[in-house]
Short mmCIF file of C-alpha atoms in Angstrom, two decimals:
data_model
loop_
_atom_site.label_atom_id
_atom_site.label_comp_id
_atom_site.label_asym_id
_atom_site.label_seq_id
_atom_site.Cartn_x
_atom_site.Cartn_y
_atom_site.Cartn_z
CA MET A 1 96.08 127.79 104.78
CA VAL A 2 97.95 125.62 107.30
CA LYS A 3 95.74 124.17 110.00
CA THR A 4 96.66 124.47 113.66
CA LEU A 5 97.05 121.43 115.91
CA ASP A 6 93.70 122.13 117.55
CA GLU A 7 91.96 122.41 114.18
CA ILE A 8 93.42 119.08 113.07
CA LEU A 9 92.42 117.31 116.29
CA LEU A 10 88.92 118.80 116.26
CA GLY A 11 88.55 117.61 112.67
CA GLU A 12 89.09 114.00 113.74
CA ILE A 13 86.20 113.85 116.19
CA ASP A 14 83.22 113.38 113.86
CA GLY A 15 84.88 110.43 112.15
CA PHE A 16 85.70 108.88 115.50
CA ARG A 17 82.13 109.34 116.72
CA GLU A 18 80.87 107.52 113.62
CA LEU A 19 83.33 104.69 114.18
CA GLY A 20 82.24 104.43 117.82
CA HIS A 21 78.59 104.01 116.87
CA LYS A 22 79.52 101.35 114.31
CA PHE A 23 81.32 99.52 117.09
CA LEU A 24 78.21 99.68 119.27
CA THR A 25 76.04 98.26 116.48
CA GLY A 26 78.51 95.48 115.71
CA GLU A 27 79.62 96.83 112.31
CA VAL A 28 83.16 97.30 113.65
CA SER A 29 84.91 94.62 115.71
CA LYS A 30 86.24 95.15 119.21
CA MET A 31 89.85 94.87 118.00
CA ASP A 32 89.36 97.25 115.06
CA PHE A 33 87.75 99.82 117.34
CA LYS A 34 90.53 99.42 119.88
CA GLY A 35 93.11 99.93 117.15
CA ALA A 36 91.62 103.31 116.33
CA SER A 37 90.32 104.42 119.71
CA GLY A 38 93.61 103.99 121.58
CA GLY A 39 95.20 106.76 119.58
CA MET A 40 92.37 109.06 120.61
CA GLY A 41 93.00 108.23 124.26
CA VAL A 42 89.85 106.10 124.50
CA TYR A 43 89.23 102.43 125.33
CA ALA A 44 85.95 100.54 125.51
CA HIS A 45 85.07 98.91 128.82
CA ARG A 46 84.71 95.17 129.07
CA ASN A 47 80.94 95.47 128.70
CA GLY A 48 81.38 96.96 125.22
CA LYS A 49 78.97 99.82 125.94
CA GLU A 50 80.87 102.30 128.09
CA CYS A 51 84.28 103.85 127.57
CA MET A 52 87.28 105.30 129.36
CA ILE A 53 88.98 108.50 128.24
CA ARG A 54 92.54 109.31 129.35
CA PHE A 55 93.73 112.90 129.77
CA ARG A 56 97.36 113.79 129.07
CA ILE A 57 98.32 115.62 132.27
CA HIS A 58 101.70 116.71 130.95
CA SER A 59 104.35 114.96 133.05
CA GLY A 60 101.84 114.80 135.89
CA ILE A 61 101.96 118.57 136.45
CA ALA A 62 98.30 119.00 137.32
CA GLU A 63 97.36 122.61 136.67
CA ILE A 64 94.16 123.96 138.14
CA HIS A 65 92.47 124.54 134.78
CA ALA A 66 92.95 120.86 133.83
CA LEU A 67 91.72 119.60 137.20
CA GLN A 68 88.67 121.87 137.00
CA PHE A 69 87.94 120.60 133.50
CA VAL A 70 88.13 116.95 134.58
CA TYR A 71 85.98 117.61 137.64
CA GLU A 72 83.35 119.50 135.61
CA TYR A 73 82.84 116.72 133.08
CA ALA A 74 83.12 113.85 135.54
CA ALA A 75 80.38 115.50 137.61
CA LYS A 76 78.30 116.24 134.51
CA TYR A 77 78.31 112.56 133.51
CA GLY A 78 77.41 111.38 137.01
CA GLY A 79 80.83 109.99 137.91
CA LYS A 80 81.82 109.29 141.49
CA ASP A 81 85.59 109.18 141.02
CA ILE A 82 88.49 109.45 138.61
CA HIS A 83 91.46 107.11 138.22
CA LEU A 84 95.05 108.30 138.65
CA THR A 85 97.35 106.19 136.48
CA THR A 86 100.91 104.92 136.86
CA ARG A 87 101.85 107.13 133.90
CA GLN A 88 100.83 110.40 135.61
CA ALA A 89 97.59 110.73 133.66
CA ILE A 90 93.91 110.88 134.68
CA GLN A 91 91.21 108.51 133.45
CA LEU A 92 87.47 109.09 133.41
CA HIS A 93 85.49 105.85 133.22
CA GLY A 94 81.93 104.81 132.47
CA ILE A 95 80.88 107.28 129.75
CA ASN A 96 79.32 106.63 126.34
CA ILE A 97 80.79 107.40 122.93
CA ASP A 98 78.89 110.68 122.49
CA GLN A 99 80.06 111.87 125.90
CA VAL A 100 83.60 110.85 124.97
CA CYS A 101 83.46 113.00 121.86
CA GLU A 102 81.89 115.89 123.76
CA VAL A 103 84.62 115.92 126.39
CA MET A 104 87.33 115.46 123.76
CA GLU A 105 86.13 118.50 121.82
CA ALA A 106 85.72 120.63 124.93
CA GLY A 107 89.15 119.54 126.17
CA ILE A 108 90.94 120.57 122.97
CA LYS A 109 89.33 123.99 123.17
CA ARG A 110 90.48 124.36 126.78
CA GLY A 111 93.98 122.94 126.41
CA VAL A 112 93.33 119.49 127.88
CA TYR A 113 94.28 116.77 125.40
CA THR A 114 93.69 113.03 125.07
CA ARG A 115 95.22 112.40 121.64
CA GLY A 116 97.93 109.75 121.69
CA SER A 117 97.45 108.86 125.35
CA GLY A 118 96.77 105.30 124.20
CA GLY A 119 97.50 103.20 121.13
CA ASN A 120 100.71 103.21 119.08
CA PHE A 121 101.83 106.68 120.05
CA PRO A 122 104.34 108.46 122.30
CA ARG A 123 102.70 108.42 125.71
CA ASN A 124 102.72 111.00 128.50
CA VAL A 125 106.35 111.90 129.28
CA ALA A 126 106.96 110.84 132.89
CA ILE A 127 109.08 112.62 135.50
CA SER A 128 110.07 112.25 139.13
CA PRO A 129 107.16 113.98 140.90
CA LEU A 130 109.43 115.84 143.34
CA SER A 131 111.66 117.23 140.60
CA GLY A 132 112.59 120.82 141.38
CA VAL A 133 112.09 120.55 145.12
CA GLU A 134 113.73 117.28 146.19
CA LYS A 135 116.76 117.31 148.45
CA GLY A 136 119.80 115.80 146.78
CA GLU A 137 118.47 115.97 143.24
CA ALA A 138 120.93 116.63 140.41
CA PHE A 139 118.68 119.27 138.83
CA ASP A 140 115.06 119.93 137.91
CA VAL A 141 114.13 117.80 134.89
CA SER A 142 110.60 119.21 134.62
CA PRO A 143 111.30 121.72 131.81
CA TYR A 144 113.01 119.07 129.68
CA ALA A 145 110.14 116.62 130.08
CA LEU A 146 107.60 119.32 129.24
CA ALA A 147 109.57 120.28 126.15
CA VAL A 148 109.62 116.66 124.94
CA GLY A 149 105.92 116.31 125.70
CA ASP A 150 105.18 119.40 123.63
CA HIS A 151 107.41 118.05 120.84
CA PHE A 152 105.31 114.88 120.75
CA LEU A 153 101.96 116.66 121.04
CA GLN A 154 102.58 119.11 118.20
CA LYS A 155 102.77 116.20 115.74
CA ILE A 156 100.92 113.53 117.68
CA TYR A 157 98.54 112.80 114.79
CA THR A 158 101.45 111.97 112.41
CA TYR A 159 103.08 109.02 114.20
CA LYS A 160 103.05 105.53 112.63
CA LEU A 161 104.80 103.52 115.33
CA PRO A 162 104.77 99.71 115.75
CA ARG A 163 103.52 100.10 119.33
CA LYS A 164 103.59 102.66 122.15
CA LEU A 165 106.70 104.68 123.04
CA LYS A 166 107.41 105.67 126.65
CA VAL A 167 109.88 108.38 127.67
CA SER A 168 110.84 109.26 131.26
CA PHE A 169 113.01 111.80 133.08
CA SER A 170 114.40 111.25 136.57
CA ASN A 171 115.99 113.97 138.70
CA ASN A 172 118.42 111.70 140.57
CA ALA A 173 119.92 108.23 140.71
CA GLU A 174 116.95 106.81 142.63
CA ASP A 175 115.04 106.91 139.31
CA GLY A 176 111.55 107.76 140.50
CA SER A 177 110.20 107.88 136.94
CA HIS A 178 111.35 104.37 135.90
CA ALA A 179 113.78 105.84 133.33
CA GLY A 180 115.86 102.66 133.45
CA ALA A 181 112.92 100.48 132.45
CA VAL A 182 111.21 102.34 129.58
CA ASP A 183 111.84 102.81 125.85
CA LEU A 184 113.88 105.97 126.41
CA GLY A 185 114.95 107.23 129.82
CA PHE A 186 116.97 110.24 130.97
CA VAL A 187 118.53 110.43 134.45
CA ALA A 188 119.93 113.76 135.60
CA VAL A 189 123.53 113.73 136.83
CA ILE A 190 126.13 116.34 137.83
CA GLU A 191 129.71 115.77 136.77
CA ASP A 192 132.49 118.31 137.34
CA GLY A 193 129.85 120.80 138.34
CA LYS A 194 127.98 120.54 135.01
CA GLU A 195 124.51 119.17 134.20
CA TYR A 196 124.23 116.04 132.04
CA PHE A 197 121.81 113.22 131.34
CA LYS A 198 122.55 109.50 131.57
CA VAL A 199 120.47 107.82 128.84
CA TYR A 200 118.79 104.40 128.79
CA VAL A 201 117.27 102.88 125.64
CA ALA A 202 114.92 99.98 124.84
CA GLY A 203 113.70 98.99 128.28
CA GLY A 204 110.10 98.13 129.02
CA LEU A 205 107.72 96.19 131.25
CA GLY A 206 105.09 93.60 130.44
CA ARG A 207 105.72 90.30 128.71
CA ASN A 208 109.45 89.73 128.40
CA SER A 209 110.36 92.73 130.56
CA LYS A 210 113.80 94.27 130.07
CA LEU A 211 115.85 96.99 131.71
CA GLY A 212 117.13 99.63 129.30
CA LEU A 213 120.60 99.59 127.70
CA GLU A 214 122.84 102.35 129.03
CA TYR A 215 124.06 104.75 126.36
CA PRO A 216 127.87 104.78 126.78
CA GLU A 217 128.30 108.55 127.17
CA LEU A 218 126.67 111.26 129.24
CA ILE A 219 124.80 113.71 127.02
CA GLN A 220 124.37 117.47 127.10
CA PRO A 221 120.83 118.50 128.12
CA GLU A 222 120.44 120.41 124.85
CA ASP A 223 120.79 117.10 122.95
CA VAL A 224 117.66 115.53 124.46
CA LEU A 225 115.45 115.97 121.38
CA TYR A 226 118.07 114.40 119.12
CA HIS A 227 117.92 111.26 121.25
CA VAL A 228 114.12 111.36 121.23
CA GLU A 229 114.14 111.43 117.43
CA ALA A 230 116.85 108.75 117.19
CA ALA A 231 114.85 106.43 119.44
CA THR A 232 111.69 107.09 117.44
CA ARG A 233 113.47 106.38 114.15
CA ILE A 234 115.13 103.15 115.21
CA PHE A 235 111.75 102.00 116.55
CA MET A 236 110.04 102.78 113.24
CA SER A 237 112.77 101.37 111.01
CA GLU A 238 113.52 98.20 112.98
CA GLY A 239 110.29 97.58 114.92
CA ASP A 240 107.94 94.70 114.11
CA TYR A 241 104.79 95.98 112.38
CA GLN A 242 103.47 92.46 111.75
CA ASN A 243 103.53 90.77 115.15
CA LYS A 244 101.93 92.96 117.83
CA ASN A 245 103.36 90.77 120.59
CA LYS A 246 106.91 91.49 119.42
CA ALA A 247 106.42 95.16 118.56
CA ARG A 248 108.08 96.91 121.52
CA MET A 249 111.57 98.36 121.24
CA ARG A 250 113.07 95.80 123.61
CA TYR A 251 112.41 93.04 121.06
CA ILE A 252 114.67 94.81 118.57
CA VAL A 253 117.50 94.29 121.08
CA ASP A 254 116.53 90.62 121.38
CA ARG A 255 116.81 90.26 117.62
CA MET A 256 119.93 92.37 117.02
CA GLY A 257 121.85 91.92 120.23
CA ALA A 258 122.80 94.79 122.51
CA GLU A 259 126.01 95.77 120.71
CA GLU A 260 124.46 95.88 117.23
CA PHE A 261 121.41 97.73 118.56
CA MET A 262 123.54 100.45 120.12
CA LYS A 263 125.55 100.76 116.91
CA CYS A 264 122.33 101.19 114.93
CA TYR A 265 121.01 103.69 117.49
CA LYS A 266 124.17 105.78 117.15
CA GLU A 267 123.80 105.78 113.36
CA HIS A 268 120.27 107.14 113.67
CA LEU A 269 121.46 109.72 116.18
CA LYS A 270 124.24 110.86 113.83
CA ASP A 271 121.78 111.13 110.94
CA VAL A 272 119.32 113.21 113.00
CA LYS A 273 122.07 115.60 114.11
CA GLU A 274 123.28 116.05 110.53
CA LYS A 275 119.86 116.67 109.01
CA GLU A 276 117.81 118.46 111.68
CA VAL A 277 118.09 121.39 114.06
CA LEU A 278 116.15 120.52 117.21
CA THR A 279 116.13 123.14 119.91
CA LEU A 280 114.60 122.80 123.34
CA SER A 281 112.38 125.52 124.73
CA ILE A 282 113.30 125.49 128.41
CA ASP A 283 111.57 127.52 131.09
CA LYS A 284 113.24 126.87 134.44
CA LYS A 285 111.15 127.66 137.49
CA ASP A 286 112.41 129.47 140.56
CA TYR A 287 111.05 128.40 143.94
CA ASN A 288 111.37 131.45 146.18
CA LYS A 289 108.30 131.21 148.41
CA ALA A 290 109.02 132.15 152.02
CA GLY A 291 109.33 129.04 154.18
CA VAL A 292 108.03 128.37 157.68
CA LYS A 293 109.20 125.34 159.67
CA THR A 294 106.89 122.75 161.23
CA ASP A 295 107.58 120.15 163.92
CA VAL A 296 104.83 117.82 162.68
CA LYS A 297 106.03 114.34 161.68
CA SER A 298 104.26 112.20 159.09
CA SER A 299 105.22 109.50 156.62
CA ARG A 300 103.35 111.58 154.04
CA LEU A 301 105.38 114.74 154.71
CA THR A 302 108.59 115.48 152.78
CA GLU A 303 110.89 118.45 153.38
CA GLN A 304 111.76 120.31 150.21
CA LYS A 305 115.29 121.50 149.49
CA GLN A 306 113.88 125.01 149.86
CA GLU A 307 114.10 125.65 153.61
CA GLY A 308 110.78 125.74 155.44
CA LEU A 309 108.81 124.34 152.49
CA TYR A 310 107.20 120.90 152.27
CA CYS A 311 105.35 118.39 150.09
CA VAL A 312 102.41 116.31 151.28
CA TYR A 313 101.74 112.97 149.61
CA VAL A 314 98.13 111.85 149.12
CA HIS A 315 97.24 108.32 148.03
CA PRO A 316 93.65 107.28 147.33
CA VAL A 317 93.30 103.49 147.47
CA GLY A 318 94.05 102.04 144.04
CA GLY A 319 94.32 105.52 142.57
CA GLN A 320 90.55 106.00 142.77
CA LEU A 321 90.10 109.65 143.77
CA SER A 322 86.54 110.63 144.61
CA LEU A 323 85.09 113.73 142.98
CA ASP A 324 84.55 115.24 146.42
CA ASP A 325 88.26 114.88 147.12
CA LEU A 326 89.20 116.17 143.67
CA LYS A 327 87.12 119.26 144.41
CA LEU A 328 88.89 119.59 147.76
CA MET A 329 92.28 119.52 146.01
CA ILE A 330 91.19 122.23 143.57
CA GLU A 331 90.03 124.43 146.45
CA LEU A 332 93.31 123.89 148.33
CA LEU A 333 95.36 124.83 145.27
CA LYS A 334 93.30 128.00 144.87
CA ASP A 335 93.61 128.94 148.53
CA ILE A 336 97.33 128.26 149.08
CA PRO A 337 99.69 130.66 147.30
CA GLU A 338 102.10 128.99 144.86
CA ALA A 339 100.96 125.47 145.78
CA GLU A 340 101.36 122.79 143.11
CA MET A 341 99.87 119.37 142.51
CA ARG A 342 101.96 116.70 140.81
CA LEU A 343 100.78 113.20 140.02
CA ALA A 344 103.16 110.40 140.99
CA MET A 345 103.75 107.10 139.19
CA SER A 346 102.21 105.32 142.16
CA GLU A 347 98.56 106.37 141.61
CA GLY A 348 98.93 109.12 144.21
CA PHE A 349 100.00 112.75 144.10
CA TYR A 350 101.95 115.43 145.92
CA ILE A 351 100.76 118.84 147.00
CA ARG A 352 104.01 120.80 146.85
CA ASN A 353 105.47 124.14 147.84
CA LEU A 354 103.73 124.41 151.20
CA ASN A 355 105.03 126.23 154.25
CA GLY A 356 104.76 124.49 157.62
CA PRO A 357 101.25 125.64 158.62
CA GLU A 358 99.95 124.97 155.09
CA ALA A 359 101.46 121.46 155.14
CA GLU A 360 99.80 120.75 158.50
CA LYS A 361 96.47 121.88 157.06
CA VAL A 362 96.81 119.67 153.97
CA LEU A 363 97.86 116.68 156.07
CA ASP A 364 94.77 117.09 158.23
CA LEU A 365 92.33 117.63 155.35
CA THR A 366 93.61 114.63 153.38
CA LYS A 367 93.98 112.14 156.23
CA HIS A 368 90.65 110.48 155.41
CA ILE A 369 91.86 109.59 151.91
CA GLY A 370 94.41 107.09 153.22
CA GLY A 371 98.01 106.30 152.45
CA GLU A 372 99.37 106.50 155.99
CA THR A 373 101.42 103.30 155.53
CA ARG A 374 103.38 101.96 152.57
CA LEU A 375 100.94 99.07 152.24
CA GLU A 376 98.05 101.52 151.92
CA ARG A 377 100.08 103.28 149.23
CA SER A 378 100.09 100.14 147.09
CA VAL A 379 99.41 100.19 143.36
CA ALA A 380 96.67 98.32 141.49
CA CYS A 381 95.68 98.55 137.84
CA ILE A 382 92.02 99.14 136.99
CA GLY A 383 91.52 95.41 136.20
CA VAL A 384 88.29 93.41 135.89
CA PRO A 385 85.40 94.22 135.50
CA THR A 386 86.46 97.37 133.62
CA CYS A 387 89.51 96.42 131.54
CA GLN A 388 88.91 94.53 128.29
CA ILE A 389 91.97 92.32 128.64
CA GLY A 390 92.12 92.04 132.42
CA ILE A 391 92.09 88.61 134.02
CA LEU A 392 91.57 89.39 137.71
CA GLU A 393 90.07 92.10 139.90
CA SER A 394 93.13 94.09 140.93
CA GLN A 395 91.26 96.87 142.71
CA GLU A 396 89.14 94.49 144.76
CA THR A 397 92.18 92.39 145.64
CA LEU A 398 93.95 95.45 147.03
CA LYS A 399 90.86 96.37 149.05
CA GLU A 400 90.77 92.82 150.43
CA VAL A 401 94.40 93.10 151.56
CA ILE A 402 93.86 96.45 153.29
CA ALA A 403 90.65 95.21 154.93
CA TYR A 404 92.39 92.06 156.20
CA PHE A 405 95.13 94.09 157.88
CA LYS A 406 92.53 96.37 159.48
CA GLU A 407 90.64 93.34 160.80
CA LYS A 408 93.87 92.10 162.36
CA ASN A 409 94.50 95.58 163.78
CA PHE A 410 97.90 95.52 162.08
CA THR A 411 99.10 99.12 161.93
CA GLU A 412 102.89 98.70 161.85
CA ASP A 413 104.40 100.30 158.73
CA VAL A 414 106.72 97.38 157.94
CA LEU A 415 105.46 96.02 154.62
CA PRO A 416 106.52 97.78 151.42
CA GLN A 417 104.22 99.08 148.74
CA ILE A 418 102.87 96.17 146.67
CA HIS A 419 102.04 96.20 142.96
CA ILE A 420 99.00 94.30 141.64
CA SER A 421 98.51 93.80 137.89
CA GLY A 422 95.39 92.03 136.71
CA CYS A 423 97.26 90.50 133.76
CA PRO A 424 100.84 90.28 132.35
CA ASN A 425 100.62 93.78 130.81
CA SER A 426 102.16 95.23 133.98
CA CYS A 427 100.01 98.34 134.35
CA SER A 428 101.03 98.36 138.02
CA ALA A 429 104.73 97.85 137.14
CA HIS A 430 104.82 94.66 139.20
CA GLU A 431 108.20 93.56 137.75
CA ILE A 432 110.04 96.46 139.36
CA GLY A 433 108.15 96.36 142.65
CA VAL A 434 109.66 94.85 145.78
CA ILE A 435 106.48 92.75 145.95
CA GLY A 436 104.54 92.31 142.72
CA PHE A 437 101.52 90.25 141.72
CA CYS A 438 100.32 89.36 138.22
CA GLY A 439 96.83 87.92 137.72
CA LYS A 440 96.04 84.60 136.06
CA LYS A 441 93.57 81.69 136.19
CA LEU A 442 94.86 78.34 137.42
CA ASN A 443 93.50 74.83 137.74
CA VAL A 444 94.02 73.97 141.40
CA GLN A 445 93.08 70.39 142.23
CA GLY A 446 90.50 70.29 139.49
CA GLU A 447 89.00 73.73 140.21
CA VAL A 448 89.73 76.90 138.23
CA LYS A 449 90.77 79.58 140.69
CA ASP A 450 91.85 83.22 140.68
CA ALA A 451 95.59 83.24 141.27
CA PHE A 452 98.54 85.60 141.11
CA GLU A 453 102.13 85.14 140.07
CA LEU A 454 104.38 86.36 142.88
CA HIS A 455 107.37 88.51 141.93
CA LEU A 456 109.87 89.52 144.62
CA GLY A 457 112.89 91.80 144.85
CA GLY A 458 112.48 94.31 142.03
CA LYS A 459 114.14 97.69 142.37
CA LEU A 460 115.11 100.79 140.41
CA GLY A 461 118.09 103.09 140.65
CA VAL A 462 121.26 103.79 138.71
CA GLY A 463 123.58 100.81 139.19
CA GLU A 464 121.00 98.97 141.31
CA ALA A 465 118.11 98.27 138.94
CA LYS A 466 116.79 94.72 139.00
CA LEU A 467 113.70 93.01 137.69
CA ALA A 468 111.80 91.04 140.32
CA ASP A 469 112.19 87.27 140.53
CA TYR A 470 109.19 85.05 139.81
CA CYS A 471 108.66 82.94 142.95
CA GLY A 472 105.55 80.89 142.19
CA ASP A 473 101.76 81.31 142.23
CA ILE A 474 99.33 82.04 145.05
CA THR A 475 95.55 81.93 145.14
CA ARG A 476 93.79 85.24 145.49
CA GLU A 477 92.00 84.05 148.63
CA ASN A 478 95.32 83.35 150.36
CA LEU A 479 97.07 86.55 149.32
CA PRO A 480 96.06 88.76 152.30
CA GLU A 481 97.07 86.12 154.85
CA PHE A 482 100.36 85.55 153.02
CA LEU A 483 101.25 89.26 153.30
CA TYR A 484 100.14 89.28 156.94
CA GLU A 485 102.51 86.40 157.73
CA ILE A 486 105.35 88.34 156.12
CA GLY A 487 104.41 91.39 158.18
CA LEU A 488 104.56 89.42 161.41
CA ASP A 489 108.01 88.11 160.57
CA LEU A 490 109.24 91.59 159.65
CA ILE A 491 108.20 92.80 163.11
CA LYS A 492 109.88 89.80 164.72
CA THR A 493 113.18 90.17 162.84
CA LYS A 494 113.11 94.01 162.88
CA LYS A 495 114.32 94.14 159.30
CA GLU A 496 113.33 96.15 156.25
CA PHE A 497 111.70 93.93 153.63
CA TYR A 498 114.58 93.90 151.14
CA HIS A 499 117.09 92.98 153.87
CA TRP A 500 114.63 90.36 155.14
CA LEU A 501 114.60 88.75 151.69
CA GLU A 502 118.38 88.54 151.64
CA ASP A 503 119.17 87.81 155.29
CA CYS A 504 116.28 85.61 156.41
CA LYS A 505 116.10 82.99 153.68
CA PRO A 506 114.82 80.14 155.93
CA GLN A 507 111.82 82.26 157.02
CA VAL A 508 111.22 83.43 153.43
CA GLU A 509 111.34 79.89 152.09
CA ASP A 510 109.06 78.61 154.86
CA ILE A 511 106.36 81.18 154.09
CA LEU A 512 106.66 80.61 150.35
CA ASP A 513 106.42 76.85 150.85
CA ARG A 514 103.21 77.23 152.85
CA TYR A 515 101.43 79.59 150.47
CA MET A 516 102.67 78.90 146.93
CA ILE A 517 100.45 76.59 144.88
CA LYS A 518 102.13 73.20 144.45
#
C-alpha cells in the first residue's frame, strides 16, 4: 500500500527525535545534527540546547488555521514572540527537541508543514505580497507560486540537492520577490495582450552574490513546472556535492560561463519536456468585495487595484511579532469579511482586501507595532545570540539605530529601509538593499571590535537590478550616528537617498571618510 505524504513525514519524526537527543548528549556533532535537522525545518540555537522550527507558510499566504496553530504552540511553550522571515515563513524559537517533534507531528496533522524549510531542499516559494491586488501588476502570480510550492512539498522528502534551491514569482517589473537574484525567478509580463513569464536562473545572495541570468525567451505560464524541473536537474547534475561553499547554482555559472550554462539549461529543459507531462493546477481568485473609499493618508496604506479596497502594512521591529499582536491579527482576520494576511519579504506583512473603514480600523489597531517610517521598516536577521553561525547582534543593532533616532527626535521619513545581516550569509538580503550592513569582527587599533561592512546602492527591478557596492567598514557603535548624519544631509539637500548617492558625491564621500574604519 502506497503511503501518503503525511504518513511518510510522520514516520520520520521518531528517528529525528532520537538524533536530537544524541546531539544533546554529545554523541552527534553540531554539524552532523545541522545536516539532518535543516531538512526537517529545525536548527539548534547557539547554546546547543534550544531549537528553532520554521513553518512553511506557502508563499507567505498566512491562512487563519496556520496562524492559530503557530499561536497555540508558541503560547503553550511559553514564547513571547515569533519571527517573520525574509522568505515569507514563520519561526518559533527557544523550544527543546521534544517540543520540536511534538509541534512537527501536530502540524502535519493540521496541514502546517516544516519539512524542507531548511537544509538542502527547495525552500518556500516566494511571491510579491501584493500580487492579485496591486495597481499596475501584469497579473496575479499567486496561483503559480502555490502550484510550484505544492509540487515541491509532495516530494520534499526525496530531494538530494547540493544545497538549497530558492524559487520566486514577481507580479511586475519592480520584482518585489527578488526573482532576479535567486536560483530560479519568474517575473510576470504582458506582451501583445497575453500573459508570459520572464525567467531568471542561477542568481543568489550570500558569499559571491550574483544576479540571475535572463532566459532569452518569454515563456508560457503553463511551462513553469518544466523550468522548475530543468533548474533542479542542472543543479543536481552540475552542482558541487563536495565543497559546501561552492554548492549554490551560481557557482556552476562561474565554472561553465554564462553561455555554456544556458546551453546546458536548455538541454535539460528539452529533456524534461520530452520525457514528462507536468501540468499546473491553477485556481485563480476573484476579488469582488464591495469597496468603500477613505480619505485617510498613511505610509502604511496602499490602494488596491480594486476600487475602494486597501492593504495595510504592519512591520514589527526586526520581524519579531509578539504573541499578543499575533492574536490580534487572528481576531481581525476573523472579524473582517474576506480579509487576507500575506507575509512580505521584509519581515512585515500586509492585511489585504479591506474597505476604507476596515483599513482605518486596522491602521489604528496596529499603530503601536511600528513601521511608520521606512527606517522603522528595516530588516535584520535573527543574529547573535540565537544563530549558530552569526557574528554580530543584528536585532540589537537595529534597535540601537531606532532608539538613537528617537533620542534625536528625528521623525522625517527620509532614510530608506536598511538591511542588517549578522554575517555574510545575507539573511537580510543586504546586497540588494539601498543600504546594507554585514557583520564582522575587526582589529581596530589593537582592539577587536564589532563592525559592519557597508554596502550601498543595491536595487531590484527588470532592467535595473544591481548588487550594492562595498564601501568600507564601520564600527557598530558608530553606525547609528552615521545614519543620522546621512538623514540630516538628506533633509538639507531634499533628495531621495538613491539620487543623493548619485548627485551629492562630495557629501557622500565626506561622511564615508569620517565614519569608515581606516
